[in-house]
Amino acid sequence: IMAKKTTLKPIGLGFRTVGASSGDYTKFMGVLKGLTIAQDEPESTEIEAEFYDAPFDIFYQGNPVTMTFELANYDLSELPAIFGGTYTPGVANTKPESYEGAASAHTTEKEWKLDFGRGFGSLVIYKGLTVGTIKKDADGALNYSVTITALVYTDESQVDHMYKIIGDTPTE
């Protein structure tokens, strides 16, 4: 029997191509403290009864899982894979490197894996719609406010997935 766990202390974040059955995740480690994961309560629609206080039925419409964080420590070369735009390497003693941001709102879809230091091992979002916007608070770093929204991923067997929590491998 597996033990109950409290899962906390994120220790790593990475992404890879949606639907990849194997392969390493590209590390995405410049996240400021304050990463959040949330899923709003489902919205409900009641089928009201004319002669009763209770409804005949209630339909629920779920909401996606979202992960939000601020990316403050990054290489310019990392940005196009997530936020679009173009990276241009610098030339020694001549020209600095640069990142030209996307001219319009740009999203990417990646499989995201958040590793934890205690409790269960990881949270995987199979198909995360990812968007980032540049920002700088009054006394803060120039960073990107990132939102990853879980979409439904349908695998080759026509099975739908949104997220999974990876636990321990049994020893017996």
Coordinates of C-alpha atoms in Angstrom, one line a residue:
I1 CA 0.0 0.0 0.0
M2 CA 1.3 3.4 -1.0
A3 CA 1.5 6.0 1.8
K4 CA -0.4 9.3 1.7
K5 CA 1.8 12.3 1.0
T6 CA 1.9 16.0 1.1
T7 CA 3.6 17.3 -2.0
L8 CA 5.5 20.6 -1.8
K9 CA 8.7 22.4 -2.7
P10 CA 9.0 22.6 -6.5
I11 CA 12.6 21.9 -7.5
G12 CA 12.5 21.9 -11.3
L13 CA 10.4 22.8 -14.4
G14 CA 10.9 21.6 -17.9
F15 CA 9.1 21.3 -21.3
R16 CA 9.1 19.1 -24.3
T17 CA 7.1 18.5 -27.5
V18 CA 3.4 17.6 -26.9
G19 CA 2.9 13.9 -27.4
A20 CA 6.6 12.9 -27.0
S21 CA 6.5 9.4 -25.4
S22 CA 10.2 9.7 -24.4
G23 CA 13.0 12.2 -24.3
D24 CA 14.3 14.7 -21.9
Y25 CA 12.6 17.9 -20.9
T26 CA 14.3 21.2 -21.6
K27 CA 15.0 22.8 -18.3
F28 CA 13.2 26.1 -17.6
M29 CA 14.6 27.1 -14.2
G30 CA 14.6 30.9 -13.9
V31 CA 11.3 31.0 -12.1
L32 CA 10.7 33.5 -9.2
K33 CA 9.3 32.2 -5.9
G34 CA 5.5 32.4 -6.1
L35 CA 4.6 29.7 -8.8
T36 CA 1.0 28.8 -8.4
I37 CA -1.2 26.0 -9.7
A38 CA -5.0 26.4 -9.7
Q39 CA -8.2 25.0 -11.1
D40 CA -11.3 27.0 -10.7
E41 CA -14.5 25.3 -9.5
P42 CA -16.8 23.9 -12.2
E43 CA -19.5 26.2 -13.4
S44 CA -23.0 24.8 -13.0
T45 CA -26.3 25.2 -14.8
E46 CA -29.5 24.1 -13.0
I47 CA -32.5 22.7 -14.7
E48 CA -35.1 24.4 -12.5
A49 CA -38.3 22.6 -11.4
E50 CA -41.5 24.7 -11.4
F51 CA -43.2 23.0 -8.5
Y52 CA -40.2 22.0 -6.3
D53 CA -37.4 23.8 -4.5
A54 CA -34.7 21.5 -5.7
P55 CA -33.7 21.5 -9.4
F56 CA -34.3 18.4 -11.7
D57 CA -30.7 18.3 -12.6
I58 CA -27.4 20.3 -12.5
F59 CA -25.0 20.3 -15.4
Y60 CA -21.3 21.0 -14.6
Q61 CA -18.8 22.6 -17.0
G62 CA -15.2 22.1 -15.7
N63 CA -12.3 24.6 -15.9
P64 CA -8.7 23.9 -16.9
V65 CA -5.7 23.6 -14.7
T66 CA -3.5 26.7 -14.9
M67 CA 0.1 27.2 -13.7
T68 CA 1.3 30.8 -13.4
F69 CA 4.8 32.1 -12.6
E70 CA 7.3 34.8 -13.3
L71 CA 10.4 34.0 -15.3
A72 CA 13.2 36.3 -14.1
N73 CA 16.5 34.4 -14.9
Y74 CA 16.8 33.5 -18.6
D75 CA 19.0 33.4 -21.6
L76 CA 17.8 35.4 -24.6
S77 CA 18.2 32.3 -26.7
E78 CA 15.6 30.4 -24.6
L79 CA 12.8 32.9 -25.3
P80 CA 11.7 32.1 -28.9
A81 CA 10.9 28.4 -28.1
I82 CA 8.3 29.6 -25.6
F83 CA 7.3 33.1 -26.5
G84 CA 8.0 33.3 -30.3
G85 CA 10.1 36.1 -31.7
T86 CA 13.6 35.8 -32.9
Y87 CA 17.0 35.4 -31.2
T88 CA 20.1 36.8 -32.9
P89 CA 23.5 35.8 -31.5
G90 CA 26.1 38.5 -30.9
V91 CA 29.3 38.9 -32.8
A92 CA 32.5 39.1 -30.7
N93 CA 33.6 42.7 -30.0
T94 CA 31.1 44.0 -32.7
K95 CA 27.4 43.4 -31.9
P96 CA 25.5 42.3 -28.8
E97 CA 23.1 39.4 -28.9
S98 CA 19.4 40.3 -29.1
Y99 CA 15.9 39.0 -28.7
E100 CA 13.2 40.5 -31.0
G101 CA 9.8 39.8 -29.3
A102 CA 6.8 38.6 -31.3
A103 CA 4.9 41.4 -32.9
S104 CA 1.6 40.1 -31.7
A105 CA 0.3 37.8 -28.9
H106 CA 2.0 34.5 -29.4
T107 CA 1.2 31.2 -27.7
T108 CA 3.0 27.8 -27.8
E109 CA 1.8 24.3 -26.8
K110 CA 4.3 22.3 -24.8
E111 CA 4.2 19.3 -22.4
W112 CA 5.3 20.7 -19.0
K113 CA 6.7 18.8 -16.1
L114 CA 7.0 20.3 -12.6
D115 CA 9.2 18.3 -10.2
F116 CA 8.8 18.4 -6.5
G117 CA 11.3 17.9 -3.7
R118 CA 8.9 16.3 -1.2
G119 CA 5.9 14.1 -1.6
F120 CA 5.0 12.9 -5.1
G121 CA 7.6 13.3 -7.8
S122 CA 6.0 15.4 -10.5
L123 CA 3.0 17.1 -12.1
V124 CA 2.8 16.8 -15.9
I125 CA 0.5 18.9 -18.0
Y126 CA 0.2 17.0 -21.3
K127 CA -0.6 20.0 -23.5
G128 CA -0.1 23.4 -21.9
L129 CA -1.1 26.5 -23.9
T130 CA 1.7 28.9 -22.9
V131 CA 1.7 32.6 -23.1
G132 CA 4.1 35.1 -21.6
T133 CA 4.1 38.9 -21.3
I134 CA 7.1 41.1 -20.5
K135 CA 6.9 43.1 -17.2
K136 CA 8.9 44.9 -14.6
D137 CA 7.6 45.8 -11.2
A138 CA 8.9 49.0 -9.5
D139 CA 11.8 47.3 -7.7
G140 CA 11.8 44.1 -9.6
A141 CA 13.6 42.4 -12.4
L142 CA 12.7 42.5 -16.1
N143 CA 10.8 39.3 -16.4
Y144 CA 8.0 37.5 -18.1
S145 CA 4.6 36.8 -16.5
V146 CA 3.8 33.2 -17.8
T147 CA 0.5 31.4 -17.8
I148 CA 0.3 27.7 -18.8
T149 CA -3.3 26.5 -19.3
A150 CA -3.9 22.8 -19.6
L151 CA -5.7 21.8 -22.8
V152 CA -7.0 18.3 -23.6
Y153 CA -4.4 16.1 -25.3
T154 CA -5.8 13.2 -27.3
D155 CA -3.2 10.4 -27.8
E156 CA -2.8 8.0 -30.7
S157 CA -5.3 5.6 -29.0
Q158 CA -7.9 8.3 -28.9
V159 CA -7.6 8.6 -25.1
D160 CA -8.0 12.2 -23.7
H161 CA -5.5 13.5 -21.1
M162 CA -5.2 16.8 -19.2
Y163 CA -2.7 16.2 -16.4
K164 CA -1.1 13.5 -14.3
I165 CA 0.7 13.3 -10.9
I166 CA 3.7 11.0 -10.9
G167 CA 4.2 9.1 -7.6
D168 CA 6.6 6.4 -6.5
T169 CA 7.6 3.2 -8.2
P170 CA 6.4 0.2 -6.0
T171 CA 9.3 -1.8 -4.6
E172 CA 7.3 -5.1 -4.3

